[in-house]
mmCIF file of C-alpha atoms and ligand atoms in Angstrom:
data_model
loop_
_atom_site.group_PDB
_atom_site.id
_atom_site.type_symbol
_atom_site.label_atom_id
_atom_site.label_comp_id
_atom_site.label_asym_id
_atom_site.label_seq_id
_atom_site.Cartn_x
_atom_site.Cartn_y
_atom_site.Cartn_z
ATOM 1 C CA MET A 1 -120.545 16.429 -19.655
ATOM 2 C CA HIS A 2 -118.601 13.837 -21.432
ATOM 3 C CA ILE A 3 -114.867 13.273 -21.353
ATOM 4 C CA GLY A 4 -113.538 12.009 -24.733
ATOM 5 C CA GLY A 5 -115.481 8.691 -24.247
ATOM 6 C CA SER A 6 -115.715 7.584 -27.969
ATOM 7 C CA ALA A 7 -112.131 8.177 -28.984
ATOM 8 C CA GLU A 8 -111.072 6.046 -25.803
ATOM 9 C CA ALA A 9 -113.389 3.349 -26.514
ATOM 10 C CA ALA A 10 -112.208 3.240 -30.111
ATOM 11 C CA ARG A 11 -108.801 3.065 -29.316
ATOM 12 C CA LEU A 12 -109.505 0.094 -26.751
ATOM 13 C CA MET A 13 -111.626 -1.529 -29.677
ATOM 14 C CA GLU A 14 -108.752 -0.984 -32.152
ATOM 15 C CA ALA A 15 -106.453 -2.623 -29.382
ATOM 16 C CA VAL A 16 -108.620 -5.822 -29.310
ATOM 17 C CA GLY A 17 -108.645 -6.146 -32.930
ATOM 18 C CA VAL A 18 -111.860 -5.005 -34.129
ATOM 19 C CA ASN A 19 -111.821 -4.075 -37.914
ATOM 20 C CA ALA A 20 -112.562 -0.052 -38.849
ATOM 21 C CA ASP A 21 -116.332 -0.813 -39.670
ATOM 22 C CA GLY A 22 -116.792 -2.163 -36.143
ATOM 23 C CA VAL A 23 -115.203 0.386 -34.381
ATOM 24 C CA ARG A 24 -117.354 3.076 -36.128
ATOM 25 C CA ILE A 25 -120.648 0.674 -35.080
ATOM 26 C CA MET A 26 -119.316 -0.536 -32.033
ATOM 27 C CA ALA A 27 -117.819 2.959 -30.250
ATOM 28 C CA PRO A 28 -121.069 5.132 -30.177
ATOM 29 C CA LYS A 29 -122.353 1.950 -28.028
ATOM 30 C CA ALA A 30 -119.514 2.713 -25.692
ATOM 31 C CA GLU A 31 -119.813 6.393 -24.819
ATOM 32 C CA PHE A 32 -122.468 7.125 -22.382
ATOM 33 C CA ARG A 33 -123.895 10.942 -22.482
ATOM 34 C CA THR A 34 -125.905 13.276 -20.490
ATOM 35 C CA ILE A 35 -127.488 16.041 -22.181
ATOM 36 C CA LEU A 36 -129.858 18.788 -20.237
ATOM 37 C CA VAL A 37 -132.350 20.242 -22.464
ATOM 38 C CA LYS A 38 -133.928 23.122 -20.978
ATOM 39 C CA GLY A 39 -137.326 24.615 -21.173
ATOM 40 C CA LEU A 40 -139.394 22.083 -22.833
ATOM 41 C CA SER A 41 -143.158 22.061 -22.835
ATOM 42 C CA ALA A 42 -144.799 19.560 -20.880
ATOM 43 C CA GLY A 43 -146.158 17.596 -24.136
ATOM 44 C CA ALA A 44 -142.893 17.575 -25.632
ATOM 45 C CA ALA A 45 -141.089 16.574 -22.552
ATOM 46 C CA ASN A 46 -143.339 13.325 -22.538
ATOM 47 C CA VAL A 47 -143.026 12.668 -26.092
ATOM 48 C CA VAL A 48 -138.715 12.683 -25.318
ATOM 49 C CA LYS A 49 -139.308 10.930 -22.389
ATOM 50 C CA GLN A 50 -141.301 8.190 -24.493
ATOM 51 C CA GLN A 51 -138.566 8.468 -27.396
ATOM 52 C CA MET A 52 -135.668 7.976 -25.158
ATOM 53 C CA LEU A 53 -137.308 5.217 -22.974
ATOM 54 C CA SER A 54 -138.399 3.461 -26.188
ATOM 55 C CA LEU A 55 -134.410 3.447 -27.405
ATOM 56 C CA GLY A 56 -133.581 1.951 -23.791
ATOM 57 C CA GLY A 57 -132.127 5.242 -22.390
ATOM 58 C CA GLU A 58 -133.573 7.563 -19.881
ATOM 59 C CA ALA A 59 -134.909 11.239 -19.711
ATOM 60 C CA ALA A 60 -135.565 12.515 -16.294
ATOM 61 C CA VAL A 61 -138.319 15.433 -16.213
ATOM 62 C CA ALA A 62 -140.321 17.099 -13.802
ATOM 63 C CA SER A 63 -142.486 15.175 -11.880
ATOM 64 C CA GLY A 64 -145.633 17.195 -12.735
ATOM 65 C CA ALA A 65 -144.792 16.767 -16.676
ATOM 66 C CA VAL A 66 -146.718 13.717 -17.114
ATOM 67 C CA ASN A 67 -150.122 14.714 -16.150
ATOM 68 C CA CYS A 68 -149.259 18.438 -17.576
ATOM 69 C CA SER A 69 -149.816 20.036 -14.050
ATOM 70 C CA VAL A 70 -146.555 22.029 -14.830
ATOM 71 C CA ASP A 71 -146.280 24.055 -18.096
ATOM 72 C CA GLU A 72 -142.852 23.601 -18.367
ATOM 73 C CA SER A 73 -139.892 21.225 -17.468
ATOM 74 C CA ASP A 74 -136.659 20.598 -18.509
ATOM 75 C CA ALA A 75 -135.293 16.930 -19.288
ATOM 76 C CA LEU A 76 -131.931 15.337 -18.596
ATOM 77 C CA LEU A 77 -131.530 12.852 -21.249
ATOM 78 C CA ALA A 78 -129.080 10.166 -20.275
ATOM 79 C CA GLY A 79 -127.908 7.377 -22.768
ATOM 80 C CA THR A 80 -125.282 5.996 -25.219
ATOM 81 C CA GLU A 81 -124.111 8.203 -27.679
ATOM 82 C CA LYS A 82 -125.808 5.990 -30.248
ATOM 83 C CA GLN A 83 -129.250 5.829 -28.259
ATOM 84 C CA MET A 84 -128.858 9.908 -28.477
ATOM 85 C CA LEU A 85 -128.388 10.001 -32.255
ATOM 86 C CA ARG A 86 -131.395 7.550 -32.727
ATOM 87 C CA LEU A 87 -133.214 10.119 -30.638
ATOM 88 C CA ALA A 88 -132.059 13.247 -32.983
ATOM 89 C CA GLU A 89 -133.231 11.304 -35.905
ATOM 90 C CA SER A 90 -136.918 10.612 -34.490
ATOM 91 C CA LEU A 91 -137.139 13.720 -33.157
ATOM 92 C CA THR A 92 -136.473 15.690 -36.422
ATOM 93 C CA ARG A 93 -140.109 14.174 -37.354
ATOM 94 C CA GLN A 94 -141.778 15.130 -34.438
ATOM 95 C CA PRO A 95 -144.201 18.245 -33.934
ATOM 96 C CA PHE A 96 -144.088 20.972 -30.663
ATOM 97 C CA GLY A 97 -140.744 22.346 -32.085
ATOM 98 C CA LEU A 98 -139.063 19.137 -31.594
ATOM 99 C CA SER A 99 -137.498 18.931 -34.917
ATOM 100 C CA ALA A 100 -135.419 22.140 -33.968
ATOM 101 C CA LEU A 101 -134.453 19.888 -30.926
ATOM 102 C CA GLY A 102 -133.496 16.861 -32.991
ATOM 103 C CA GLU A 103 -131.259 19.280 -35.504
ATOM 104 C CA GLU A 104 -129.466 20.681 -32.221
ATOM 105 C CA LEU A 105 -128.795 17.257 -30.779
ATOM 106 C CA LYS A 106 -127.230 16.436 -34.289
ATOM 107 C CA THR A 107 -124.766 19.209 -34.389
ATOM 108 C CA ILE A 108 -124.019 18.432 -30.490
ATOM 109 C CA LEU A 109 -123.366 14.630 -31.223
ATOM 110 C CA GLY A 110 -121.538 15.604 -34.478
ATOM 111 C CA PRO A 111 -117.906 15.817 -35.223
ATOM 112 C CA LYS A 112 -115.873 18.455 -33.449
ATOM 113 C CA PRO A 113 -113.643 20.529 -35.453
ATOM 114 C CA GLU A 114 -110.580 18.814 -36.760
ATOM 115 C CA LYS A 115 -108.581 22.006 -37.392
ATOM 116 C CA LEU A 116 -108.356 25.838 -37.523
ATOM 117 C CA VAL A 117 -107.835 27.383 -41.015
ATOM 118 C CA CYS A 118 -106.320 30.548 -40.754
ATOM 119 C CA ALA A 119 -105.041 32.932 -43.692
ATOM 120 C CA GLY A 120 -103.682 29.794 -45.520
ATOM 121 C CA ARG A 121 -102.147 28.153 -42.331
ATOM 122 C CA GLU A 122 -103.610 25.165 -41.051
ATOM 123 C CA LEU A 123 -103.631 24.489 -37.450
ATOM 124 C CA SER A 124 -104.771 21.024 -35.935
ATOM 125 C CA LEU A 125 -106.987 20.908 -33.169
ATOM 126 C CA LYS A 126 -106.273 17.284 -32.249
ATOM 127 C CA ARG A 127 -104.361 18.807 -29.341
ATOM 128 C CA PRO A 128 -105.280 21.982 -26.904
ATOM 129 C CA LEU A 129 -103.114 24.926 -28.625
ATOM 130 C CA VAL A 130 -101.672 27.321 -26.567
ATOM 131 C CA MET A 131 -101.667 31.141 -27.346
ATOM 132 C CA GLY A 132 -99.195 32.978 -25.447
ATOM 133 C CA ILE A 133 -100.002 36.676 -24.539
ATOM 134 C CA LEU A 134 -98.377 39.700 -25.443
ATOM 135 C CA ASN A 135 -99.577 42.805 -24.350
ATOM 136 C CA VAL A 136 -98.019 45.868 -25.662
ATOM 137 C CA THR A 137 -99.205 48.214 -23.505
ATOM 138 C CA PRO A 138 -98.059 50.962 -20.632
ATOM 139 C CA ASP A 139 -100.718 49.227 -18.373
ATOM 140 C CA SER A 140 -101.679 45.620 -18.895
ATOM 141 C CA PHE A 141 -102.605 44.384 -15.198
ATOM 142 C CA SER A 142 -100.358 41.437 -15.098
ATOM 143 C CA ASP A 143 -96.970 42.158 -16.751
ATOM 144 C CA GLY A 144 -97.007 45.841 -15.689
ATOM 145 C CA GLY A 145 -96.291 47.292 -19.102
ATOM 146 C CA ASP A 146 -92.840 45.540 -19.250
ATOM 147 C CA PHE A 147 -93.354 45.150 -22.929
ATOM 148 C CA PHE A 148 -94.311 48.443 -24.129
ATOM 149 C CA ASP A 149 -90.596 49.092 -25.434
ATOM 150 C CA THR A 150 -90.583 47.759 -29.212
ATOM 151 C CA GLU A 151 -87.421 45.807 -28.747
ATOM 152 C CA LYS A 152 -88.490 44.283 -25.638
ATOM 153 C CA ALA A 153 -91.780 43.069 -27.440
ATOM 154 C CA ILE A 154 -90.289 41.518 -30.190
ATOM 155 C CA GLY A 155 -88.122 39.773 -28.059
ATOM 156 C CA ARG A 156 -90.753 38.660 -25.657
ATOM 157 C CA ALA A 157 -92.509 37.351 -28.825
ATOM 158 C CA LYS A 158 -89.448 35.084 -29.823
ATOM 159 C CA HIS A 159 -89.482 33.954 -26.389
ATOM 160 C CA ILE A 160 -93.006 32.833 -26.680
ATOM 161 C CA LEU A 161 -92.465 30.943 -29.473
ATOM 162 C CA ALA A 162 -89.166 29.392 -28.011
ATOM 163 C CA GLU A 163 -91.536 28.094 -25.360
ATOM 164 C CA GLY A 164 -93.722 26.174 -27.494
ATOM 165 C CA ALA A 165 -96.608 28.533 -28.320
ATOM 166 C CA ASP A 166 -98.914 27.816 -31.303
ATOM 167 C CA ILE A 167 -100.200 31.417 -31.837
ATOM 168 C CA ILE A 168 -99.122 34.893 -29.924
ATOM 169 C CA ASP A 169 -101.959 37.166 -29.471
ATOM 170 C CA VAL A 170 -100.613 40.481 -29.905
ATOM 171 C CA GLY A 171 -102.510 43.507 -28.201
ATOM 172 C CA GLY A 172 -102.033 47.280 -28.156
ATOM 173 C CA GLU A 173 -105.212 48.076 -26.009
ATOM 174 C CA SER A 174 -105.511 47.130 -22.540
ATOM 175 C CA THR A 175 -109.167 45.795 -21.406
ATOM 176 C CA ARG A 176 -108.618 45.512 -17.975
ATOM 177 C CA PRO A 177 -111.403 46.716 -15.889
ATOM 178 C CA GLY A 178 -111.550 50.378 -16.014
ATOM 179 C CA SER A 179 -108.880 50.855 -18.599
ATOM 180 C CA ALA A 180 -108.671 54.199 -20.696
ATOM 181 C CA TYR A 181 -109.711 54.162 -24.609
ATOM 182 C CA VAL A 182 -106.591 53.983 -27.141
ATOM 183 C CA ASP A 183 -106.902 55.699 -30.378
ATOM 184 C CA GLU A 184 -106.148 53.791 -33.727
ATOM 185 C CA GLU A 185 -102.593 55.530 -34.291
ATOM 186 C CA GLU A 186 -101.362 54.846 -30.769
ATOM 187 C CA GLU A 187 -102.685 50.714 -31.056
ATOM 188 C CA LEU A 188 -101.092 50.435 -34.367
ATOM 189 C CA ARG A 189 -97.686 52.249 -33.127
ATOM 190 C CA ARG A 190 -97.662 49.312 -30.674
ATOM 191 C CA VAL A 191 -98.822 46.432 -32.185
ATOM 192 C CA MET A 192 -97.565 46.606 -36.031
ATOM 193 C CA PRO A 193 -93.604 46.489 -35.055
ATOM 194 C CA VAL A 194 -94.386 42.956 -33.228
ATOM 195 C CA VAL A 195 -96.413 41.887 -36.085
ATOM 196 C CA GLU A 196 -94.008 42.732 -38.741
ATOM 197 C CA ALA A 197 -91.061 41.094 -36.911
ATOM 198 C CA VAL A 198 -92.643 37.689 -36.228
ATOM 199 C CA ALA A 199 -95.622 36.913 -38.882
ATOM 200 C CA ALA A 200 -93.200 35.134 -40.823
ATOM 201 C CA ASP A 201 -92.239 32.674 -38.155
ATOM 202 C CA ALA A 202 -95.503 32.340 -36.137
ATOM 203 C CA VAL A 203 -99.267 32.287 -36.328
ATOM 204 C CA ILE A 204 -100.090 35.945 -35.106
ATOM 205 C CA SER A 205 -103.106 36.953 -33.510
ATOM 206 C CA VAL A 206 -104.152 40.224 -33.311
ATOM 207 C CA ASP A 207 -106.262 41.529 -30.270
ATOM 208 C CA THR A 208 -108.053 44.572 -31.283
ATOM 209 C CA ARG A 209 -111.705 45.706 -31.603
ATOM 210 C CA LYS A 210 -110.969 48.130 -34.682
ATOM 211 C CA SER A 211 -111.162 46.897 -38.202
ATOM 212 C CA ILE A 212 -108.330 49.386 -39.357
ATOM 213 C CA VAL A 213 -105.915 47.517 -36.834
ATOM 214 C CA ALA A 214 -107.169 44.512 -37.962
ATOM 215 C CA ARG A 215 -106.698 45.094 -41.849
ATOM 216 C CA LYS A 216 -103.308 46.516 -41.284
ATOM 217 C CA ALA A 217 -101.762 43.221 -38.882
ATOM 218 C CA LEU A 218 -103.369 40.832 -41.538
ATOM 219 C CA ASP A 219 -101.815 42.676 -44.292
ATOM 220 C CA ALA A 220 -98.731 42.529 -42.505
ATOM 221 C CA GLY A 221 -99.208 38.803 -42.161
ATOM 222 C CA ALA A 222 -101.375 38.249 -38.800
ATOM 223 C CA ALA A 223 -103.677 34.937 -39.340
ATOM 224 C CA MET A 224 -106.512 35.555 -36.545
ATOM 225 C CA VAL A 225 -108.131 38.701 -34.972
ATOM 226 C CA ASN A 226 -109.024 38.158 -31.430
ATOM 227 C CA ASP A 227 -112.279 40.513 -30.986
ATOM 228 C CA ILE A 228 -113.401 40.890 -27.512
ATOM 229 C CA SER A 229 -116.393 42.731 -28.560
ATOM 230 C CA ALA A 230 -117.420 40.086 -30.880
ATOM 231 C CA GLY A 231 -117.895 42.740 -33.665
ATOM 232 C CA ARG A 232 -120.347 44.873 -31.759
ATOM 233 C CA ASP A 233 -117.750 47.864 -31.434
ATOM 234 C CA ASP A 234 -116.726 47.632 -35.192
ATOM 235 C CA PRO A 235 -118.834 45.366 -37.443
ATOM 236 C CA GLY A 236 -115.973 45.814 -40.124
ATOM 237 C CA VAL A 237 -113.992 43.257 -38.251
ATOM 238 C CA ALA A 238 -116.118 40.497 -39.794
ATOM 239 C CA ALA A 239 -115.515 41.485 -43.267
ATOM 240 C CA THR A 240 -111.942 42.261 -42.946
ATOM 241 C CA ALA A 241 -111.110 38.840 -41.429
ATOM 242 C CA ALA A 242 -113.268 37.394 -44.354
ATOM 243 C CA GLU A 243 -111.378 39.151 -46.512
ATOM 244 C CA PHE A 244 -107.867 37.576 -45.612
ATOM 245 C CA GLY A 245 -109.699 34.636 -44.768
ATOM 246 C CA ALA A 246 -108.279 34.991 -41.105
ATOM 247 C CA ALA A 247 -109.947 33.179 -38.365
ATOM 248 C CA LEU A 248 -111.826 35.459 -36.182
ATOM 249 C CA ILE A 249 -112.184 35.117 -32.077
ATOM 250 C CA LEU A 250 -115.744 36.163 -30.649
ATOM 251 C CA MET A 251 -115.540 36.453 -26.920
ATOM 252 C CA HIS A 252 -118.708 37.078 -24.591
ATOM 253 C CA MET A 253 -118.754 40.070 -22.562
ATOM 254 C CA LEU A 254 -121.575 41.493 -20.533
ATOM 255 C CA GLY A 255 -121.325 45.234 -20.543
ATOM 256 C CA THR A 256 -118.133 47.325 -21.419
ATOM 257 C CA PRO A 257 -114.648 47.136 -19.952
ATOM 258 C CA ALA A 258 -115.301 50.031 -17.982
ATOM 259 C CA ASP A 259 -118.470 48.877 -16.152
ATOM 260 C CA MET A 260 -118.353 45.118 -16.797
ATOM 261 C CA GLN A 261 -117.357 43.926 -13.174
ATOM 262 C CA VAL A 262 -120.187 46.480 -11.877
ATOM 263 C CA ASP A 263 -122.607 43.723 -10.469
ATOM 264 C CA PRO A 264 -122.888 41.358 -13.392
ATOM 265 C CA ARG A 265 -126.183 39.512 -13.157
ATOM 266 C CA TYR A 266 -127.667 36.625 -15.358
ATOM 267 C CA ASP A 267 -130.425 34.213 -15.127
ATOM 268 C CA ASP A 268 -128.643 31.369 -16.421
ATOM 269 C CA VAL A 269 -124.889 32.181 -17.251
ATOM 270 C CA VAL A 270 -124.084 29.183 -19.233
ATOM 271 C CA GLY A 271 -127.144 29.656 -21.481
ATOM 272 C CA GLU A 272 -126.848 33.122 -21.986
ATOM 273 C CA VAL A 273 -123.069 32.945 -23.226
ATOM 274 C CA ARG A 274 -123.741 30.229 -25.118
ATOM 275 C CA ASP A 275 -126.856 31.775 -26.983
ATOM 276 C CA PHE A 276 -124.776 35.086 -27.395
ATOM 277 C CA LEU A 277 -122.013 33.143 -28.921
ATOM 278 C CA ALA A 278 -124.033 31.335 -31.269
ATOM 279 C CA GLU A 279 -125.900 34.615 -32.363
ATOM 280 C CA ARG A 280 -122.593 35.977 -33.226
ATOM 281 C CA ALA A 281 -121.074 32.938 -34.837
ATOM 282 C CA GLU A 282 -123.880 33.212 -37.262
ATOM 283 C CA TRP A 283 -123.494 36.709 -37.777
ATOM 284 C CA ALA A 284 -119.828 36.308 -38.448
ATOM 285 C CA ARG A 285 -120.542 33.458 -41.054
ATOM 286 C CA SER A 286 -123.087 35.622 -42.934
ATOM 287 C CA GLU A 287 -120.227 38.145 -43.034
ATOM 288 C CA GLY A 288 -118.405 35.590 -45.274
ATOM 289 C CA VAL A 289 -115.979 34.535 -41.985
ATOM 290 C CA GLU A 290 -115.399 30.505 -42.326
ATOM 291 C CA SER A 291 -113.045 30.250 -39.399
ATOM 292 C CA VAL A 292 -115.005 31.267 -36.186
ATOM 293 C CA VAL A 293 -113.668 30.599 -32.898
ATOM 294 C CA VAL A 294 -116.030 31.192 -29.820
ATOM 295 C CA ASP A 295 -115.088 32.278 -26.176
ATOM 296 C CA PRO A 296 -116.938 32.324 -23.093
ATOM 297 C CA GLY A 297 -115.201 35.540 -21.656
ATOM 298 C CA ILE A 298 -113.510 34.494 -18.332
ATOM 299 C CA GLY A 299 -113.541 37.532 -15.941
ATOM 300 C CA PHE A 300 -115.412 39.943 -18.660
ATOM 301 C CA GLY A 301 -118.738 40.655 -16.711
ATOM 302 C CA LYS A 302 -118.499 37.798 -14.855
ATOM 303 C CA THR A 303 -118.419 36.880 -10.893
ATOM 304 C CA LEU A 304 -116.384 34.158 -9.283
ATOM 305 C CA GLU A 305 -119.426 31.787 -9.217
ATOM 306 C CA HIS A 306 -120.064 32.862 -13.127
ATOM 307 C CA ASN A 307 -116.720 31.998 -13.964
ATOM 308 C CA LEU A 308 -116.717 28.677 -12.311
ATOM 309 C CA GLU A 309 -119.863 27.693 -14.186
ATOM 310 C CA LEU A 310 -118.809 28.472 -17.219
ATOM 311 C CA LEU A 311 -115.589 26.492 -16.746
ATOM 312 C CA ARG A 312 -117.399 23.316 -15.361
ATOM 313 C CA ASN A 313 -119.735 23.868 -18.365
ATOM 314 C CA THR A 314 -116.924 23.957 -21.324
ATOM 315 C CA PRO A 315 -119.008 21.480 -23.056
ATOM 316 C CA ALA A 316 -121.959 23.627 -23.521
ATOM 317 C CA ILE A 317 -120.027 25.984 -25.767
ATOM 318 C CA THR A 318 -117.720 23.375 -27.634
ATOM 319 C CA ASP A 319 -121.565 21.673 -28.523
ATOM 320 C CA LEU A 320 -121.868 24.876 -30.707
ATOM 321 C CA GLY A 321 -119.789 22.885 -32.918
ATOM 322 C CA TYR A 322 -116.785 25.767 -33.460
ATOM 323 C CA PRO A 323 -113.475 25.687 -31.540
ATOM 324 C CA VAL A 324 -113.449 27.050 -28.453
ATOM 325 C CA LEU A 325 -110.639 29.429 -26.737
ATOM 326 C CA VAL A 326 -110.643 29.922 -22.939
ATOM 327 C CA GLY A 327 -108.591 32.795 -21.520
ATOM 328 C CA HIS A 328 -108.631 32.267 -17.734
ATOM 329 C CA SER A 329 -104.525 32.900 -17.331
ATOM 330 C CA ARG A 330 -103.930 34.736 -13.976
ATOM 331 C CA LYS A 331 -107.521 36.358 -13.692
ATOM 332 C CA SER A 332 -108.530 37.672 -10.693
ATOM 333 C CA PHE A 333 -111.317 35.043 -10.300
ATOM 334 C CA ILE A 334 -108.172 33.237 -9.041
ATOM 335 C CA GLU A 335 -107.852 35.593 -6.308
ATOM 336 C CA MET A 336 -111.483 35.590 -5.536
ATOM 337 C CA LEU A 337 -111.480 31.542 -4.745
ATOM 338 C CA LEU A 338 -107.846 31.813 -3.339
ATOM 339 C CA GLY A 339 -106.793 35.143 -2.247
ATOM 340 C CA LEU A 340 -103.584 35.095 -4.282
ATOM 341 C CA PRO A 341 -101.852 38.397 -5.987
ATOM 342 C CA VAL A 342 -101.282 38.179 -9.808
ATOM 343 C CA GLU A 343 -97.592 37.131 -9.544
ATOM 344 C CA GLU A 344 -98.267 33.709 -7.562
ATOM 345 C CA ARG A 345 -101.421 32.936 -9.663
ATOM 346 C CA LEU A 346 -99.485 30.215 -11.820
ATOM 347 C CA ALA A 347 -100.503 26.617 -10.094
ATOM 348 C CA PRO A 348 -104.339 27.561 -10.306
ATOM 349 C CA SER A 349 -103.704 28.883 -13.856
ATOM 350 C CA LEU A 350 -102.342 25.613 -15.147
ATOM 351 C CA ALA A 351 -105.399 23.439 -13.267
ATOM 352 C CA VAL A 352 -107.788 25.266 -15.206
ATOM 353 C CA ALA A 353 -105.657 24.810 -18.244
ATOM 354 C CA VAL A 354 -105.809 21.368 -17.901
ATOM 355 C CA GLU A 355 -109.565 20.971 -16.878
ATOM 356 C CA ALA A 356 -110.745 23.409 -19.714
ATOM 357 C CA ALA A 357 -108.781 20.974 -22.131
ATOM 358 C CA ARG A 358 -110.030 17.948 -20.716
ATOM 359 C CA ARG A 359 -113.825 19.371 -20.969
ATOM 360 C CA GLY A 360 -112.950 20.240 -24.962
ATOM 361 C CA ALA A 361 -111.259 23.358 -24.808
ATOM 362 C CA ASN A 362 -109.370 24.038 -28.172
ATOM 363 C CA VAL A 363 -107.013 27.021 -27.439
ATOM 364 C CA LEU A 364 -105.873 28.179 -24.022
ATOM 365 C CA ARG A 365 -104.628 31.976 -24.033
ATOM 366 C CA VAL A 366 -102.094 32.181 -21.125
ATOM 367 C CA HIS A 367 -98.948 34.076 -20.199
ATOM 368 C CA ASP A 368 -97.381 31.339 -18.917
ATOM 369 C CA VAL A 369 -96.262 29.199 -21.872
ATOM 370 C CA LYS A 370 -93.792 26.909 -21.211
ATOM 371 C CA GLU A 371 -95.794 25.582 -18.155
ATOM 372 C CA THR A 372 -98.802 25.492 -19.814
ATOM 373 C CA VAL A 373 -97.319 23.615 -23.019
ATOM 374 C CA GLU A 374 -95.820 21.135 -20.235
ATOM 375 C CA ALA A 375 -98.916 20.704 -18.112
ATOM 376 C CA LEU A 376 -101.263 19.900 -20.925
ATOM 377 C CA ALA A 377 -98.574 17.260 -22.467
ATOM 378 C CA MET A 378 -98.253 15.404 -19.334
ATOM 379 C CA ALA A 379 -102.443 15.484 -19.170
ATOM 380 C CA ARG A 380 -102.417 14.509 -22.359
ATOM 381 C CA ALA A 381 -100.417 11.475 -21.857
ATOM 382 C CA LEU A 382 -102.523 10.240 -18.794
ATOM 383 C CA ARG A 383 -105.271 10.278 -20.957
ATOM 384 C CA ARG A 384 -103.788 8.450 -24.015
ATOM 385 C CA VAL A 385 -106.144 10.554 -26.556
HETATM 386 C C1 8Y7 B 1 -109.341 37.683 -22.669
HETATM 387 C C2 8Y7 B 1 -109.035 38.243 -24.167
HETATM 388 C C3 8Y7 B 1 -108.054 39.330 -22.601
HETATM 389 C C4 8Y7 B 1 -110.056 36.430 -23.084
HETATM 390 C C5 8Y7 B 1 -110.022 36.516 -25.287
HETATM 391 C C6 8Y7 B 1 -106.366 39.482 -19.560
HETATM 392 C C7 8Y7 B 1 -107.751 40.304 -25.015
HETATM 393 C C8 8Y7 B 1 -107.498 40.334 -20.189
HETATM 394 N N1 8Y7 B 1 -108.814 38.188 -22.076
HETATM 395 N N2 8Y7 B 1 -109.248 37.660 -25.042
HETATM 396 N N3 8Y7 B 1 -108.220 39.313 -23.993
HETATM 397 N N4 8Y7 B 1 -110.326 35.860 -24.111
HETATM 398 N N5 8Y7 B 1 -110.325 36.344 -26.710
HETATM 399 O O1 8Y7 B 1 -106.593 38.893 -18.621
HETATM 400 O O2 8Y7 B 1 -110.476 35.870 -22.079
HETATM 401 O O3 8Y7 B 1 -105.622 38.619 -20.493
HETATM 402 S S1 8Y7 B 1 -107.251 40.811 -21.578
#
């Protein structure tokens, strides 16, 4: 994992008085990176190790890889960003499937997305964005359905904006574990008045799995579609988002909202979530979506340890090259760790927001907008980036 290294190094170099060319050349030498590559053949692991050593870096491989007494080995690459870039370049000319690894390393080392374009609006990703949650449902778990009343919901949307939210996520279908199905008329009846009331003044994301709901909300001025099924329930969401130039949030979920928390299992939770998101993002792009956002789906078919592992490894998701959304706010994994009821999960939710942002998350989906904006601003001031 790396933490804002070359940006900090570049800033220090500018302060030293280095010119722009110098910063470009030297900053990659000032950032140390470690990258874990999984499942190389013993031969490939040896090539990677030799290359990395010749570049002055290191590649830690299984002891049996050297004499091929094991078939496979992971490799922990360690070196400066510059050494990693040179490794990527040389691997693209190698056999044993290493050219694909070279290309993947280039994506990981390449520039991170700087903005999110959605329906003609542009959101800068230079700082993490805060997405305020607005559930327009009678059974949402953490606000008890307080905002089901349309007037109340519109008032709440305005409040979320005044608190500094960059985006409002408006949802008419509860996805809490075991929740009931909501038909499209009902979902539209809940969501549309809010979208119509605030779309002119705000970036609205519509939280829906149905393309018909997405279409009506986008038509009324929404700019994003938040699909927790990642297009698996209704593949039409991607073409619909594409038609409006809207951003599409693709979230990982194991199982369905009804059964997802029944004994979720993974061999490698980070790898499986990452591969799923890579596949869904490719699919969305093939449907014409230009602004894809990926989301590990905290709490959607995950144990406490799965959630923690995904949050710790946020960089493995940002490495895909798409903006990353994290939705951790007040979720039950906090209760599993700390035993706190939902109304007492603010402090741990803020800690997760700060740590996720530090690891490269671009959008934080939260209930407590004002507190999250303040926590992120303070944390950012201390990092100077
Ligand atoms: C998430 C979400 C929920 C999330 C995205 C809750 C709708 C449960 N969680 N959408 N929705 N990511 N993209 O606690 O983590 O808010 S519903």
